[in-house]
Amino acid sequence: DCRQYTNRSCEECLKNVTCLWCASSRRCMEYPVRRILPPADLCELRSARWGVCWVNFEALIIAMSVVGGTLLIMLGVCCCCCCCKKKSKKQVLGGAFLSTRPDKDDERAAREREKRRVRQEERRAEMKSRHDEIRRKYGTV
């Protein structure tokens, strides 16, 4: 029971992780687990200690807010940098995106198109020679 540590020290109270120390009233009480923060009528945030005696809830909330905000800002900056980096690779010209320097996928696609074009021309020439041969055979030339 946490109440047995009332009017003793914060360190003795907080040896039990389920206990909350209120520095202003020097009371040790059960931590209200149904709520994230202890209610003000139980103990003010600046006097409430849990886990360690040297950090109060008010400072903990401020520190966590600063750290969380900093992380969110850093995440936003990283996302913006990544988006800007991708946009800088491409420039808008006449409503269409043209690559300023072709990447490997673009080069590969261009090679594939060229190969298909060459094969198609070869097939066209082969078909033309076959048709010419048939025309000569039947004298329709």
PDB file of C-alpha atoms in Angstrom:
ATOM      1  CA  ASP A   1       0.000   0.000   0.000  1.00  0.00           C
ATOM      2  CA  CYS A   2       1.444   3.355  -1.075  1.00  0.00           C
ATOM      3  CA  ARG A   3      -0.185   5.326   1.763  1.00  0.00           C
ATOM      4  CA  GLN A   4       2.251   3.861   4.296  1.00  0.00           C
ATOM      5  CA  TYR A   5       5.017   6.014   2.726  1.00  0.00           C
ATOM      6  CA  THR A   6       3.149   9.306   3.309  1.00  0.00           C
ATOM      7  CA  ASN A   7       5.249  11.887   5.197  1.00  0.00           C
ATOM      8  CA  ARG A   8       8.411   9.929   4.450  1.00  0.00           C
ATOM      9  CA  SER A   9      10.655  10.576   1.434  1.00  0.00           C
ATOM     10  CA  CYS A  10       9.968  10.625  -2.278  1.00  0.00           C
ATOM     11  CA  GLU A  11      12.606   7.939  -2.889  1.00  0.00           C
ATOM     12  CA  GLU A  12      10.946   5.522  -0.452  1.00  0.00           C
ATOM     13  CA  CYS A  13       7.533   6.150  -2.029  1.00  0.00           C
ATOM     14  CA  LEU A  14       8.705   5.676  -5.596  1.00  0.00           C
ATOM     15  CA  LYS A  15      10.462   2.382  -4.925  1.00  0.00           C
ATOM     16  CA  ASN A  16       7.037   0.938  -5.682  1.00  0.00           C
ATOM     17  CA  VAL A  17       6.251   1.722  -9.337  1.00  0.00           C
ATOM     18  CA  THR A  18       2.516   1.899  -8.679  1.00  0.00           C
ATOM     19  CA  CYS A  19       2.977   4.838  -6.286  1.00  0.00           C
ATOM     20  CA  LEU A  20       2.771   8.567  -6.980  1.00  0.00           C
ATOM     21  CA  TRP A  21       4.495  11.127  -4.741  1.00  0.00           C
ATOM     22  CA  CYS A  22       2.951  14.554  -4.204  1.00  0.00           C
ATOM     23  CA  ALA A  23       5.760  16.893  -3.075  1.00  0.00           C
ATOM     24  CA  SER A  24       3.482  19.739  -1.923  1.00  0.00           C
ATOM     25  CA  SER A  25       1.485  17.584   0.486  1.00  0.00           C
ATOM     26  CA  ARG A  26       4.249  14.980   1.069  1.00  0.00           C
ATOM     27  CA  ARG A  27       1.699  12.246   0.375  1.00  0.00           C
ATOM     28  CA  CYS A  28       2.333   8.906  -1.271  1.00  0.00           C
ATOM     29  CA  MET A  29      -0.675   7.487  -3.115  1.00  0.00           C
ATOM     30  CA  GLU A  30      -1.639   4.911  -5.702  1.00  0.00           C
ATOM     31  CA  TYR A  31      -1.107   6.194  -9.237  1.00  0.00           C
ATOM     32  CA  PRO A  32      -4.528   6.736 -10.890  1.00  0.00           C
ATOM     33  CA  VAL A  33      -3.982   4.264 -13.728  1.00  0.00           C
ATOM     34  CA  ARG A  34      -7.394   4.955 -15.288  1.00  0.00           C
ATOM     35  CA  ARG A  35      -6.155   8.431 -16.186  1.00  0.00           C
ATOM     36  CA  ILE A  36      -2.935   9.330 -17.955  1.00  0.00           C
ATOM     37  CA  LEU A  37      -2.231  12.343 -15.767  1.00  0.00           C
ATOM     38  CA  PRO A  38      -3.124  12.638 -12.104  1.00  0.00           C
ATOM     39  CA  PRO A  39      -6.101  14.971 -11.585  1.00  0.00           C
ATOM     40  CA  ALA A  40      -5.420  18.410 -10.072  1.00  0.00           C
ATOM     41  CA  ASP A  41      -7.554  17.674  -6.993  1.00  0.00           C
ATOM     42  CA  LEU A  42      -5.296  14.715  -6.214  1.00  0.00           C
ATOM     43  CA  CYS A  43      -1.981  16.570  -6.776  1.00  0.00           C
ATOM     44  CA  GLU A  44      -0.833  19.501  -8.919  1.00  0.00           C
ATOM     45  CA  LEU A  45       1.274  18.537 -11.941  1.00  0.00           C
ATOM     46  CA  ARG A  46       4.281  20.555 -10.755  1.00  0.00           C
ATOM     47  CA  SER A  47       4.262  18.630  -7.443  1.00  0.00           C
ATOM     48  CA  ALA A  48       3.511  15.166  -8.820  1.00  0.00           C
ATOM     49  CA  ARG A  49       6.425  12.728  -9.109  1.00  0.00           C
ATOM     50  CA  TRP A  50       6.334   9.271 -10.604  1.00  0.00           C
ATOM     51  CA  GLY A  51       9.230   6.974 -11.442  1.00  0.00           C
ATOM     52  CA  VAL A  52      11.952   9.427 -10.358  1.00  0.00           C
ATOM     53  CA  CYS A  53      11.893  12.220  -7.811  1.00  0.00           C
ATOM     54  CA  TRP A  54      13.789  14.814  -9.818  1.00  0.00           C
ATOM     55  CA  VAL A  55      11.234  15.121 -12.668  1.00  0.00           C
ATOM     56  CA  ASN A  56       7.747  16.495 -12.116  1.00  0.00           C
ATOM     57  CA  PHE A  57       4.847  15.900 -14.501  1.00  0.00           C
ATOM     58  CA  GLU A  58       4.784  19.509 -15.677  1.00  0.00           C
ATOM     59  CA  ALA A  59       8.435  19.374 -16.792  1.00  0.00           C
ATOM     60  CA  LEU A  60       7.906  15.915 -18.258  1.00  0.00           C
ATOM     61  CA  ILE A  61       4.943  17.095 -20.355  1.00  0.00           C
ATOM     62  CA  ILE A  62       6.858  20.158 -21.575  1.00  0.00           C
ATOM     63  CA  ALA A  63       9.956  18.099 -22.421  1.00  0.00           C
ATOM     64  CA  MET A  64       7.941  15.435 -24.241  1.00  0.00           C
ATOM     65  CA  SER A  65       6.039  18.116 -26.169  1.00  0.00           C
ATOM     66  CA  VAL A  66       9.289  19.780 -27.246  1.00  0.00           C
ATOM     67  CA  VAL A  67      10.851  16.473 -28.284  1.00  0.00           C
ATOM     68  CA  GLY A  68       7.670  15.367 -30.104  1.00  0.00           C
ATOM     69  CA  GLY A  69       7.327  18.720 -31.861  1.00  0.00           C
ATOM     70  CA  THR A  70      10.978  18.660 -32.883  1.00  0.00           C
ATOM     71  CA  LEU A  71      10.573  15.152 -34.301  1.00  0.00           C
ATOM     72  CA  LEU A  72       7.465  16.193 -36.249  1.00  0.00           C
ATOM     73  CA  ILE A  73       9.232  19.256 -37.654  1.00  0.00           C
ATOM     74  CA  MET A  74      12.262  17.151 -38.638  1.00  0.00           C
ATOM     75  CA  LEU A  75       9.970  14.618 -40.317  1.00  0.00           C
ATOM     76  CA  GLY A  76       8.219  17.400 -42.216  1.00  0.00           C
ATOM     77  CA  VAL A  77      11.529  18.915 -43.323  1.00  0.00           C
ATOM     78  CA  CYS A  78      12.780  15.507 -44.490  1.00  0.00           C
ATOM     79  CA  CYS A  79       9.576  14.933 -46.491  1.00  0.00           C
ATOM     80  CA  CYS A  80       9.849  18.389 -48.066  1.00  0.00           C
ATOM     81  CA  CYS A  81      13.510  17.805 -48.936  1.00  0.00           C
ATOM     82  CA  CYS A  82      12.716  14.456 -50.556  1.00  0.00           C
ATOM     83  CA  CYS A  83       9.842  15.964 -52.560  1.00  0.00           C
ATOM     84  CA  CYS A  84      11.945  18.945 -53.664  1.00  0.00           C
ATOM     85  CA  LYS A  85      14.788  16.636 -54.643  1.00  0.00           C
ATOM     86  CA  LYS A  86      12.456  14.584 -56.845  1.00  0.00           C
ATOM     87  CA  LYS A  87      10.960  17.727 -58.378  1.00  0.00           C
ATOM     88  CA  SER A  88      14.394  19.176 -59.107  1.00  0.00           C
ATOM     89  CA  LYS A  89      15.160  16.139 -61.277  1.00  0.00           C
ATOM     90  CA  LYS A  90      12.223  17.032 -63.473  1.00  0.00           C
ATOM     91  CA  GLN A  91      11.122  20.363 -64.896  1.00  0.00           C
ATOM     92  CA  VAL A  92       7.706  21.337 -66.159  1.00  0.00           C
ATOM     93  CA  LEU A  93       7.664  22.324 -69.816  1.00  0.00           C
ATOM     94  CA  GLY A  94       4.388  22.774 -71.675  1.00  0.00           C
ATOM     95  CA  GLY A  95       2.437  20.842 -69.055  1.00  0.00           C
ATOM     96  CA  ALA A  96       4.552  17.695 -69.472  1.00  0.00           C
ATOM     97  CA  PHE A  97       7.344  16.575 -67.208  1.00  0.00           C
ATOM     98  CA  LEU A  98      10.648  16.291 -69.046  1.00  0.00           C
ATOM     99  CA  SER A  99      13.611  14.752 -67.352  1.00  0.00           C
ATOM    100  CA  THR A 100      16.646  17.043 -67.185  1.00  0.00           C
ATOM    101  CA  ARG A 101      18.950  14.055 -67.106  1.00  0.00           C
ATOM    102  CA  PRO A 102      17.669  10.627 -68.045  1.00  0.00           C
ATOM    103  CA  ASP A 103      17.882   7.995 -65.395  1.00  0.00           C
ATOM    104  CA  LYS A 104      18.562   4.296 -65.950  1.00  0.00           C
ATOM    105  CA  ASP A 105      14.887   3.421 -66.494  1.00  0.00           C
ATOM    106  CA  ASP A 106      14.529   6.078 -69.186  1.00  0.00           C
ATOM    107  CA  GLU A 107      17.698   4.898 -70.924  1.00  0.00           C
ATOM    108  CA  ARG A 108      16.547   1.280 -70.793  1.00  0.00           C
ATOM    109  CA  ALA A 109      13.137   2.196 -72.217  1.00  0.00           C
ATOM    110  CA  ALA A 110      14.799   4.152 -75.051  1.00  0.00           C
ATOM    111  CA  ARG A 111      17.021   1.164 -75.917  1.00  0.00           C
ATOM    112  CA  GLU A 112      13.984  -1.159 -75.909  1.00  0.00           C
ATOM    113  CA  ARG A 113      12.068   1.198 -78.243  1.00  0.00           C
ATOM    114  CA  GLU A 114      15.039   1.377 -80.617  1.00  0.00           C
ATOM    115  CA  LYS A 115      15.368  -2.431 -80.676  1.00  0.00           C
ATOM    116  CA  ARG A 116      11.645  -2.812 -81.437  1.00  0.00           C
ATOM    117  CA  ARG A 117      11.849  -0.220 -84.220  1.00  0.00           C
ATOM    118  CA  VAL A 118      14.837  -1.992 -85.833  1.00  0.00           C
ATOM    119  CA  ARG A 119      13.084  -5.398 -85.619  1.00  0.00           C
ATOM    120  CA  GLN A 120       9.927  -3.939 -87.139  1.00  0.00           C
ATOM    121  CA  GLU A 121      11.883  -2.435 -90.041  1.00  0.00           C
ATOM    122  CA  GLU A 122      13.616  -5.784 -90.646  1.00  0.00           C
ATOM    123  CA  ARG A 123      10.254  -7.578 -90.683  1.00  0.00           C
ATOM    124  CA  ARG A 124       8.806  -4.967 -93.035  1.00  0.00           C
ATOM    125  CA  ALA A 125      11.743  -5.403 -95.445  1.00  0.00           C
ATOM    126  CA  GLU A 126      11.450  -9.193 -95.261  1.00  0.00           C
ATOM    127  CA  MET A 127       7.701  -9.079 -95.960  1.00  0.00           C
ATOM    128  CA  LYS A 128       8.252  -6.677 -98.881  1.00  0.00           C
ATOM    129  CA  SER A 129      10.832  -9.018-100.432  1.00  0.00           C
ATOM    130  CA  ARG A 130       8.437 -11.993-100.044  1.00  0.00           C
ATOM    131  CA  HIS A 131       5.604 -10.060-101.662  1.00  0.00           C
ATOM    132  CA  ASP A 132       7.891  -8.960-104.516  1.00  0.00           C
ATOM    133  CA  GLU A 133       8.970 -12.579-105.006  1.00  0.00           C
ATOM    134  CA  ILE A 134       5.336 -13.770-105.168  1.00  0.00           C
ATOM    135  CA  ARG A 135       4.453 -11.012-107.632  1.00  0.00           C
ATOM    136  CA  ARG A 136       7.393 -12.014-109.915  1.00  0.00           C
ATOM    137  CA  LYS A 137       6.401 -15.665-109.688  1.00  0.00           C
ATOM    138  CA  TYR A 138       2.854 -14.983-110.819  1.00  0.00           C
ATOM    139  CA  GLY A 139       3.847 -12.135-113.144  1.00  0.00           C
ATOM    140  CA  THR A 140       1.876  -9.395-111.443  1.00  0.00           C
ATOM    141  CA  VAL A 141       4.890  -7.086-111.257  1.00  0.00           C
TER     142      VAL A 141
END
